[in-house]
mmCIF file of C-alpha atoms and ligand atoms in Angstrom:
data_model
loop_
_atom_site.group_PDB
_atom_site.id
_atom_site.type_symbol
_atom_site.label_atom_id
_atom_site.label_comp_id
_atom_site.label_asym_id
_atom_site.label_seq_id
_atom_site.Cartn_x
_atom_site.Cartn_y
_atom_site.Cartn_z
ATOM 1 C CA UNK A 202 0.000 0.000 0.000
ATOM 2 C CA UNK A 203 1.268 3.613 -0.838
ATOM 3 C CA UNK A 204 0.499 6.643 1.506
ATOM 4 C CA UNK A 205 -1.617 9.066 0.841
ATOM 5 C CA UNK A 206 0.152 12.408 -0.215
ATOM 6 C CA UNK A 207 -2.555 14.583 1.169
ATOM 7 C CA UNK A 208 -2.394 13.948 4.670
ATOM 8 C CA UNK A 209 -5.618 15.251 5.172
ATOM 9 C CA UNK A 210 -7.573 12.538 3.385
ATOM 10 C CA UNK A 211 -10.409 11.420 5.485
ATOM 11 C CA UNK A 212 -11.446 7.796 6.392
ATOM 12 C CA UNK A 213 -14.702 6.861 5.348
ATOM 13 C CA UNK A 214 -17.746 8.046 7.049
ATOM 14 C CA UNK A 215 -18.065 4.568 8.703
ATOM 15 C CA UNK A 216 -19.538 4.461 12.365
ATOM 16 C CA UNK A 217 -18.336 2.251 14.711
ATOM 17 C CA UNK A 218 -21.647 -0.061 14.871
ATOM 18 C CA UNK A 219 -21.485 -0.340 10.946
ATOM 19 C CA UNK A 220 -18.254 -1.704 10.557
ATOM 20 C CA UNK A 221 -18.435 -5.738 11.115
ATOM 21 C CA UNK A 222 -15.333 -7.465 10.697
ATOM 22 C CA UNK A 223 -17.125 -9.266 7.208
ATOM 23 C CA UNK A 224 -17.482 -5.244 5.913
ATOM 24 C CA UNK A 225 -13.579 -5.234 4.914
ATOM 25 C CA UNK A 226 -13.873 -7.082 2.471
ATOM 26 C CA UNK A 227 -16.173 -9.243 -0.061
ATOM 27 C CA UNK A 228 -18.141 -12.072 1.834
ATOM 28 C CA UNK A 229 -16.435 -15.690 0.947
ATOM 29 C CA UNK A 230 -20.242 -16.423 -0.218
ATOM 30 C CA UNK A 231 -22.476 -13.801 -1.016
ATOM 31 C CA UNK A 232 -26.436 -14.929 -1.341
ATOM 32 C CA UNK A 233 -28.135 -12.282 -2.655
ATOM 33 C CA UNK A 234 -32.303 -12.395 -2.643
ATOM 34 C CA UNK A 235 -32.423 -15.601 -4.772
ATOM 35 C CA UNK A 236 -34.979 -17.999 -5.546
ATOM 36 C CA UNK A 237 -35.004 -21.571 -6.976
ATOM 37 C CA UNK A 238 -38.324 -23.098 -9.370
ATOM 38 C CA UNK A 239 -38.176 -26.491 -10.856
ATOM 39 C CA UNK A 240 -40.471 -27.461 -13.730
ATOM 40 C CA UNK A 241 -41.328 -30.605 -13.960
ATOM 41 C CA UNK A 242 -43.854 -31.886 -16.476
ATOM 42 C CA UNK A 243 -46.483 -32.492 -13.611
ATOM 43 C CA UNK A 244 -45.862 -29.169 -11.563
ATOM 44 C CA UNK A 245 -43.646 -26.518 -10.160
ATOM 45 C CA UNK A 246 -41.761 -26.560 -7.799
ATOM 46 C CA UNK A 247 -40.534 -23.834 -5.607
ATOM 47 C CA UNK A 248 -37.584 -24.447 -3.463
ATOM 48 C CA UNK A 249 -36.227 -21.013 -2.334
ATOM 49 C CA UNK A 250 -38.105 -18.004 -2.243
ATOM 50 C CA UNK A 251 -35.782 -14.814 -1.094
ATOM 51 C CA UNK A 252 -32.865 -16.425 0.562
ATOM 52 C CA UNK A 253 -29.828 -14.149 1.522
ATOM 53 C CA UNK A 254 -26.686 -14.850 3.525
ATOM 54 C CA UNK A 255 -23.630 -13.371 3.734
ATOM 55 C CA UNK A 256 -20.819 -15.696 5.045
ATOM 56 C CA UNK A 257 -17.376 -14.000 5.799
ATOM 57 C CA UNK A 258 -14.344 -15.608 5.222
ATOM 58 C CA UNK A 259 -13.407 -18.278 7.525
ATOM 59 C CA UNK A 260 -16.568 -18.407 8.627
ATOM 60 C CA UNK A 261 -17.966 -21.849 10.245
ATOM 61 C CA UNK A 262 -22.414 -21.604 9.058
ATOM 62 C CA UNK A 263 -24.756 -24.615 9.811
ATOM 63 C CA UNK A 264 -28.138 -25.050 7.609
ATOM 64 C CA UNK A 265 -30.918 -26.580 9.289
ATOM 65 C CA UNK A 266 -34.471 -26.919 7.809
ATOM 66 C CA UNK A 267 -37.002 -29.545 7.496
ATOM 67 C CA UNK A 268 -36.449 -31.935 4.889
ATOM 68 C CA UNK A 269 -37.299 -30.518 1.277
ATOM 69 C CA UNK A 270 -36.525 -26.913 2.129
ATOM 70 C CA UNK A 271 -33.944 -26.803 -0.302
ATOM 71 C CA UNK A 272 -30.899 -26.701 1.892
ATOM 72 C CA UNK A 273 -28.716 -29.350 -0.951
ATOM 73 C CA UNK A 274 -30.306 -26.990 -3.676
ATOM 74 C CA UNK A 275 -28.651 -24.086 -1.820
ATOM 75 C CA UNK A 276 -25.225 -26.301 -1.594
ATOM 76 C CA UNK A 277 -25.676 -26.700 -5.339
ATOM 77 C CA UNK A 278 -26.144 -23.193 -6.354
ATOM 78 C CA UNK A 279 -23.391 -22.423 -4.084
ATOM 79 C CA UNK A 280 -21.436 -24.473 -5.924
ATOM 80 C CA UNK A 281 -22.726 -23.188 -9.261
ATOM 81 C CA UNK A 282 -24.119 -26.931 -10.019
ATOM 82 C CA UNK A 283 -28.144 -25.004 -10.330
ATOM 83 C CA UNK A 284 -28.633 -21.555 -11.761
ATOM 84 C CA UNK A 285 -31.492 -19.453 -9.558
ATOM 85 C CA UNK A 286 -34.112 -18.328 -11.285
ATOM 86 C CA UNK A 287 -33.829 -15.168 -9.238
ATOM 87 C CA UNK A 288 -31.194 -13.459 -7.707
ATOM 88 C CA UNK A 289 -26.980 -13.635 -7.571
ATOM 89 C CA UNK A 290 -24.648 -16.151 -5.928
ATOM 90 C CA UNK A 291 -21.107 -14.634 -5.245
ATOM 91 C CA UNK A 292 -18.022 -16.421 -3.841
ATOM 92 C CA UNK A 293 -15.235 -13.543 -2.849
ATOM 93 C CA UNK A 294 -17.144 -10.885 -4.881
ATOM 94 C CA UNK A 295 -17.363 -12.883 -7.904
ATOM 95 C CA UNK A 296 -20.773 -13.652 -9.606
ATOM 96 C CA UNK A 297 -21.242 -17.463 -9.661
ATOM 97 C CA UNK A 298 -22.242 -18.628 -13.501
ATOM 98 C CA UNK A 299 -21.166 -21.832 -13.528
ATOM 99 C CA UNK A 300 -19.603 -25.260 -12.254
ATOM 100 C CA UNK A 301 -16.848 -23.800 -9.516
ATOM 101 C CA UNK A 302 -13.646 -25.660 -9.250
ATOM 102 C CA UNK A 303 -12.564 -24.045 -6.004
ATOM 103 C CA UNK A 304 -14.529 -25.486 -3.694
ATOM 104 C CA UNK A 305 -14.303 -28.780 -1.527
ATOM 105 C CA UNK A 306 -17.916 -31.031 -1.825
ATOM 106 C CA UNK A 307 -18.777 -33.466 1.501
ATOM 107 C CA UNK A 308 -21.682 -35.613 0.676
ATOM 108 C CA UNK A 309 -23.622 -37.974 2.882
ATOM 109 C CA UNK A 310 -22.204 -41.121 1.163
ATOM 110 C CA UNK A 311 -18.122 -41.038 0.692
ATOM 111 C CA UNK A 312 -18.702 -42.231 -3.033
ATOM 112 C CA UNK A 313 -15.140 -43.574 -2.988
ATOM 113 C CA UNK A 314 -13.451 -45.836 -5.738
ATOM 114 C CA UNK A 315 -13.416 -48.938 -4.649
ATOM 115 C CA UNK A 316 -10.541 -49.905 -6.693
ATOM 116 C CA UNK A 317 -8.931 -47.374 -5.375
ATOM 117 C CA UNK A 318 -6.502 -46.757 -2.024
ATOM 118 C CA UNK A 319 -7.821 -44.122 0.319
ATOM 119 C CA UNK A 320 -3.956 -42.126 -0.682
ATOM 120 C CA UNK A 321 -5.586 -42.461 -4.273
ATOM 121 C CA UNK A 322 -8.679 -42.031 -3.551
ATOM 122 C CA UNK A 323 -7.602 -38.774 -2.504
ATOM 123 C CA UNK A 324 -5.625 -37.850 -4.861
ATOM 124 C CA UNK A 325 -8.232 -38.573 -7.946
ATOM 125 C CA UNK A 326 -9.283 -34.611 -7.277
ATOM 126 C CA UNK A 327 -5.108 -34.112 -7.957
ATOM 127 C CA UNK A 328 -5.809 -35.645 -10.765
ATOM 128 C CA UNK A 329 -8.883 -34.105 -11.973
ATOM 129 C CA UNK A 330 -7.380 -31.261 -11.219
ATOM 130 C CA UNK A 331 -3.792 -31.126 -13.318
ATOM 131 C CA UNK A 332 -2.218 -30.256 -9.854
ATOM 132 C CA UNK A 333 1.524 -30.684 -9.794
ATOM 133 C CA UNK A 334 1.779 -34.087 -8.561
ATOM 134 C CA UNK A 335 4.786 -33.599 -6.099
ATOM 135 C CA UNK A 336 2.359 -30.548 -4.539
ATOM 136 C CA UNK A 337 -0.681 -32.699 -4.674
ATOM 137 C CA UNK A 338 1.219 -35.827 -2.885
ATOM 138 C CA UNK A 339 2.527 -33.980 0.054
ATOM 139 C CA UNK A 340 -0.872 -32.054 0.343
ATOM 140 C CA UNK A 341 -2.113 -35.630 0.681
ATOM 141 C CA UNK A 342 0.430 -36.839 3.750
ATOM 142 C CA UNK A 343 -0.493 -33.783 5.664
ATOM 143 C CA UNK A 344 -4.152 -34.012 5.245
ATOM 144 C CA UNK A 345 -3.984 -37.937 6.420
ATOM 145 C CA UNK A 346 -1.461 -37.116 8.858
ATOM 146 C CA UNK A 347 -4.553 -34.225 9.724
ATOM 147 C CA UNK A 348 -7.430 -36.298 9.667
ATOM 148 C CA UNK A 349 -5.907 -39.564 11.709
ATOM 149 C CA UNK A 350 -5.576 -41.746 8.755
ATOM 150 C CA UNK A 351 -2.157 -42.481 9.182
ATOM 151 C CA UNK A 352 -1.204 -45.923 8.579
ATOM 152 C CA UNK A 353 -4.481 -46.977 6.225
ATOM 153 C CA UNK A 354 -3.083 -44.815 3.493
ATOM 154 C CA UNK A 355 -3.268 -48.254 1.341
ATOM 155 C CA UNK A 356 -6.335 -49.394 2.499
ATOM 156 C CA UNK A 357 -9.257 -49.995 -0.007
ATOM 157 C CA UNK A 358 -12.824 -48.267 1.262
ATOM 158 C CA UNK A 359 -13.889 -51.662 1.714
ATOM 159 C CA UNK A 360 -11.604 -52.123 4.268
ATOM 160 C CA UNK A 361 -12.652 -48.534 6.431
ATOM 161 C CA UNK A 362 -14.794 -47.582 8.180
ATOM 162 C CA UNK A 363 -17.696 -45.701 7.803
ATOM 163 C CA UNK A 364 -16.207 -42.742 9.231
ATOM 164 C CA UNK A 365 -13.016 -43.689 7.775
ATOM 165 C CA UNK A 366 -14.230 -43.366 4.214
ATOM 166 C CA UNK A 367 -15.852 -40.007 5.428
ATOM 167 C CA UNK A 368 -12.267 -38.624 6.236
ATOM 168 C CA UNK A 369 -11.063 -40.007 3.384
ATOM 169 C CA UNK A 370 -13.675 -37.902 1.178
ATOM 170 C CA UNK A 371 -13.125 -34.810 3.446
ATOM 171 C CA UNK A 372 -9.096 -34.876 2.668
ATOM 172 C CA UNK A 373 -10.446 -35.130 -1.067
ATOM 173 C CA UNK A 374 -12.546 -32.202 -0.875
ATOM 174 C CA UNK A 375 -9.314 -30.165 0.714
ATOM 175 C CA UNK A 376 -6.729 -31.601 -1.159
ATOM 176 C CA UNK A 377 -6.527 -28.276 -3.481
ATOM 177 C CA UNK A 378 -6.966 -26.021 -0.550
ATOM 178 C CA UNK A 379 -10.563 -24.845 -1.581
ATOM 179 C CA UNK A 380 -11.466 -21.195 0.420
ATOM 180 C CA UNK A 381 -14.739 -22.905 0.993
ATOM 181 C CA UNK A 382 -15.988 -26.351 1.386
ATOM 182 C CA UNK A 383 -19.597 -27.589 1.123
ATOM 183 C CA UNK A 384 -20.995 -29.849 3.539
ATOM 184 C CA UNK A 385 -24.227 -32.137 2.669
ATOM 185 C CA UNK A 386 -25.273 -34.055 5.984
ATOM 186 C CA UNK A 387 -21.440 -35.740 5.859
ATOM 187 C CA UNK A 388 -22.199 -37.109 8.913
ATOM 188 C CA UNK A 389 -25.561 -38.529 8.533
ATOM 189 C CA UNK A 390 -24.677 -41.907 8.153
ATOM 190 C CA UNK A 391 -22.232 -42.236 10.737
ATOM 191 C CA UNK A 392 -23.338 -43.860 14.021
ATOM 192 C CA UNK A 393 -23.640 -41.216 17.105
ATOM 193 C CA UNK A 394 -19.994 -41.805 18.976
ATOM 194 C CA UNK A 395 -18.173 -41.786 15.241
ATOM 195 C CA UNK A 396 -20.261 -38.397 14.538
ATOM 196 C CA UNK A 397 -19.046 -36.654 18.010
ATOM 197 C CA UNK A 398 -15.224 -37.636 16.616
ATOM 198 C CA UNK A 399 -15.804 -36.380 13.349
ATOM 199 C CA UNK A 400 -17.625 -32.770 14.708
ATOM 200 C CA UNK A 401 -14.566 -32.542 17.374
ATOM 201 C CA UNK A 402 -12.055 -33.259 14.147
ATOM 202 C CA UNK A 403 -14.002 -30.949 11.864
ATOM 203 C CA UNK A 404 -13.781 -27.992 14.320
ATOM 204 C CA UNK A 405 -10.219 -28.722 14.374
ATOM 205 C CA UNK A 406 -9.596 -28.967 10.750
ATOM 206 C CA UNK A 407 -11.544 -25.631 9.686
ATOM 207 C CA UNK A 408 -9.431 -23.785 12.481
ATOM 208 C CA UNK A 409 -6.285 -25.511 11.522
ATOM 209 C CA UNK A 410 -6.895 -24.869 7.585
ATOM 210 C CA UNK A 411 -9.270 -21.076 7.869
ATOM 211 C CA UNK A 412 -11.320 -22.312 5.318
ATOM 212 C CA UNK A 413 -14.984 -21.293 5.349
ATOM 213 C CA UNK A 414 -17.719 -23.826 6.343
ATOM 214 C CA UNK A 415 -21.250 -24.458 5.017
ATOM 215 C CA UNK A 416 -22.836 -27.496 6.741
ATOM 216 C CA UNK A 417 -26.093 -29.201 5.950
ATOM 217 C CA UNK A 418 -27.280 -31.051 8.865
ATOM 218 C CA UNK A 419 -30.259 -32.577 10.411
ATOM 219 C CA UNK A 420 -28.427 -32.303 14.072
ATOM 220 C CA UNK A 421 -29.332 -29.394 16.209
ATOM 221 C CA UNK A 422 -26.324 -30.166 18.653
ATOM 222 C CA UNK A 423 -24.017 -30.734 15.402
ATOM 223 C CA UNK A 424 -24.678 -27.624 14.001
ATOM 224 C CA UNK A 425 -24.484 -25.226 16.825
ATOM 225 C CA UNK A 426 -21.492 -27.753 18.855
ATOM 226 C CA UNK A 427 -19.877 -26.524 15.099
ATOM 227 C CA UNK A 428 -20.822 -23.565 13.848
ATOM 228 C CA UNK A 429 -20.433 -19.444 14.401
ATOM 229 C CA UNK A 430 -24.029 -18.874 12.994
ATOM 230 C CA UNK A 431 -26.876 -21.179 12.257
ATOM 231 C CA UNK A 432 -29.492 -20.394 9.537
ATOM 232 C CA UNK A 433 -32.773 -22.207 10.383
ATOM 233 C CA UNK A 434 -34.808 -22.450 7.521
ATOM 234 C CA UNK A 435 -38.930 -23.022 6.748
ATOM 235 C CA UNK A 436 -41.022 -25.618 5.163
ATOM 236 C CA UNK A 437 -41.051 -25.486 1.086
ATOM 237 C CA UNK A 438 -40.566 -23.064 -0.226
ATOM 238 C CA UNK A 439 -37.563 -22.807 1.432
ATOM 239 C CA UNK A 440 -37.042 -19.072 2.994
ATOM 240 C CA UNK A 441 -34.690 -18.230 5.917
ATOM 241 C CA UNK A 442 -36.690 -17.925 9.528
ATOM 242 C CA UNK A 443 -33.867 -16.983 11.444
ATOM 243 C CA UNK A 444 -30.068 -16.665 11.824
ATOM 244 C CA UNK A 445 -28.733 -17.613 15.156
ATOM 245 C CA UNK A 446 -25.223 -16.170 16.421
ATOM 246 C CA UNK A 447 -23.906 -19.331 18.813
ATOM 247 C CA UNK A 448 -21.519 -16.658 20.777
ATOM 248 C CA UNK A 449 -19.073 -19.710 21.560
ATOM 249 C CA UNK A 450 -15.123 -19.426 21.062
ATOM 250 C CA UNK A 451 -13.954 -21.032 17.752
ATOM 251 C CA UNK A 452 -12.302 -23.830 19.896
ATOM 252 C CA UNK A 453 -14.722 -26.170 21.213
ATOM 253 C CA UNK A 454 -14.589 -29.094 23.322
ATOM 254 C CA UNK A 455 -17.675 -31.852 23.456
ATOM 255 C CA UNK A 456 -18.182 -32.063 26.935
ATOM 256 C CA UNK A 457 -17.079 -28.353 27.637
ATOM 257 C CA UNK A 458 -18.827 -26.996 25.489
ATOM 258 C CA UNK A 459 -22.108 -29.051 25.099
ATOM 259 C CA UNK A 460 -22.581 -27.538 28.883
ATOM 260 C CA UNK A 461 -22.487 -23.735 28.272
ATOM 261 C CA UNK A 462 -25.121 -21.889 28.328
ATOM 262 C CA UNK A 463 -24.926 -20.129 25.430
ATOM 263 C CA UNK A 464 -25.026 -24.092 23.672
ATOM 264 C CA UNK A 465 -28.519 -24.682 25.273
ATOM 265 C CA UNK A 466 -29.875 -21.454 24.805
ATOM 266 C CA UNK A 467 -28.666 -22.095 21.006
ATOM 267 C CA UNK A 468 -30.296 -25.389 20.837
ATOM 268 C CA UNK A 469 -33.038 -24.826 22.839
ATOM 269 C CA UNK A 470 -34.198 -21.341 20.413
ATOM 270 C CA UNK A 471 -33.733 -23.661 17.505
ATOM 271 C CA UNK A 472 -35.925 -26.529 18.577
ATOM 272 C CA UNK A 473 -38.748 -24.093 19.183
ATOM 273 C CA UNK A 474 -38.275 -22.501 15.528
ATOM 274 C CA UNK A 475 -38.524 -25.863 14.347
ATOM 275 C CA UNK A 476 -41.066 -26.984 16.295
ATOM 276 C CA UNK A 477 -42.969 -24.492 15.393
ATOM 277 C CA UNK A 478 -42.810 -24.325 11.713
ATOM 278 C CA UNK A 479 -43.490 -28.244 11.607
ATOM 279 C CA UNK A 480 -46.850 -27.924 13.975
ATOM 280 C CA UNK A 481 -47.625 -25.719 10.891
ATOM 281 C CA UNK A 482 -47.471 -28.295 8.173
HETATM 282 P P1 ADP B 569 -33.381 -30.611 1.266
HETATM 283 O O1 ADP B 569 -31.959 -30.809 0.924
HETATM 284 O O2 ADP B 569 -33.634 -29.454 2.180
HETATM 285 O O3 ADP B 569 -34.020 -31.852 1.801
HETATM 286 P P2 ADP B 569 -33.645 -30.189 -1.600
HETATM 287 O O4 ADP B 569 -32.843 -28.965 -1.809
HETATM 288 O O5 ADP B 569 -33.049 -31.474 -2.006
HETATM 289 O O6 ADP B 569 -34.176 -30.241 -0.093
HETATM 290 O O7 ADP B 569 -35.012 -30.036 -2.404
HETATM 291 C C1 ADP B 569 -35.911 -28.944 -2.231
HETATM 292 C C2 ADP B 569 -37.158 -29.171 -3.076
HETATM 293 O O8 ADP B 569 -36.855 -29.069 -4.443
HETATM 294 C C3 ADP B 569 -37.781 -30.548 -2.870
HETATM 295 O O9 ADP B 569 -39.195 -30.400 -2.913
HETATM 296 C C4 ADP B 569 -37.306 -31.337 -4.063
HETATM 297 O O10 ADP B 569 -38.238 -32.312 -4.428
HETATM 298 C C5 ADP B 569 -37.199 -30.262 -5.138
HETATM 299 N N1 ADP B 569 -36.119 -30.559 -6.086
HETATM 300 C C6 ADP B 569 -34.790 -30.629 -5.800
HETATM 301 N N2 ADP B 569 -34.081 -30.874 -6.921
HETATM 302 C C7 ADP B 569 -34.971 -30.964 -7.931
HETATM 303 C C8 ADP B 569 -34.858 -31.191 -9.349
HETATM 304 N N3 ADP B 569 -33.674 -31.360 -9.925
HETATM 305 N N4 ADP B 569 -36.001 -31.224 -10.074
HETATM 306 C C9 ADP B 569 -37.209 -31.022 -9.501
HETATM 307 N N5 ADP B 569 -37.389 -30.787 -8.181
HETATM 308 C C10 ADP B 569 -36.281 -30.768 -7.405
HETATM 309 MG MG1 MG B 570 -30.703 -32.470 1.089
#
């Protein structure tokens, strides 16, 4: 940066309430008033109606909703995989119009090749990629070094497991150091003690790497035990009801942190929301 000749400039007529941290710069995701329609031959469809969201960088934001609100729909158009009939999708400032290659994808199911090593496995987005293979291979030792998978590099995904094969897919989704990584209910196959591990290793991954977060879940503990913000969402079509600051340190700790208030007051405001837009239905 240069300095100003005129030592008079002024700073911007910014008061101190106005400038949030997320104001210096463009969001990592910018949702901007957008809606969603499917036509089928039978009937329309309306999955999002108005949804905006502004997630800074580094940012850690849970999505919960009852099913069919269109929280994978808003994944996808994150990820430019859908086009909204309405409205802009922006990742650091620039307009979304089409397939994005730099961003990480969790999915429920690991969809692994089975023919494939879990090092391999991993490095297929390498691959896909044209990253420099010496890059892409020590990317790969640090993220299985980062994840716990040390010593079942060789391993075939028939031999992990379930939660295994979910690390394996999460190192995939980093390998190329994406600024932000989707999250589609990773965890919702995993049985309960596997999903604490993975929630306490996610938190430490996304503080360890600074990459922003969105998470899909079905878990009200999962997404505020994770997550700086939660967006609770309504019924079809899909709007936002409320975002929820969880006011918890970045670091968190299961049993530390599952007994502060500010986690039941979380959980407890989001239970109501969504009790109360399902006693609508
Ligand atoms: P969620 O992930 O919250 O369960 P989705 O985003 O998958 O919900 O879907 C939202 C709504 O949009 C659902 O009613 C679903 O049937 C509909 N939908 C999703 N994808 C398509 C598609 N490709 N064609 C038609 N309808 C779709
Ligand atoms: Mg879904």
């Amino acid at each position: 940066m240069t300095m100003a000749k005129d030592a008079t400039v002024r700073e911007p007529d910014v008061t101190i309430e106005d400038s949030r941290p997320e104001d210096r710069g463009p969001a990592a995701v910018g949702i901007e008033d957008v809606a969603v329609r499917f036509r089928t031959k039978n009937r329309d469809v309306t999955a999002l109606s108005e949804v905006s969201l502004d997630v800074a960088m580094g940012e850690f934001v849970a999505i919960v909703g009852p099913s069919g609100c269109g929280k994978s729909t808003l994944l996808k158009l994150v990820a430019g995989l859908l086009k909204p009939s309405a409205g802009a999708v922006r990742l650091g400032g620039e307009q979304v119009r089409g397939p994005r290659h730099d961003i990480g994808y969790v999915f429920q199911r690991a969809a692994l090749l089975e023919w494939r090593s879990a090092r391999r496995n991993i490095l297929l987005q390498a691959e896909m990629r044209r990253m420099p293979g010496d890059l892409a291979r020590r990317r790969a030792d640090e993220l299985i070094e980062m994840t716990g998978l040390g010593g079942f590099e060789d391993a075939y995904p028939h031999e992990l497991s379930g939660g295994m094969q979910q690390r394996v897919a999460l190192c995939r989704a980093l390998l190329h150091e994406p600024p932000v990584l989707l999250m589609d209910e990773p965890f919702g196959a995993l049985d309960a003690l596997t999903r604490e591990q993975m929630n306490m290793e996610l938190n430490r991954i996304w503080r360890e790497t600074g990459t922003t977060v969105l998470l899909v879940t079905h878990s009200i503990s999962e997404a505020c035990y994770l997550a700086d913000r939660v967006v609770v969402m309504s019924p079809r079509p899909g709007t936002i009801t409320e975002i929820i600051e969880v006011g918890l340190p970045a670091e968190r700790n299961y049993t530390e942190t599952m007994g502060r208030p500010e986690f039941h007051d979380a959980t407890t405001h989001i239970r109501e929301l969504l009790g109360a837009a399902s006693a609508q239905d």
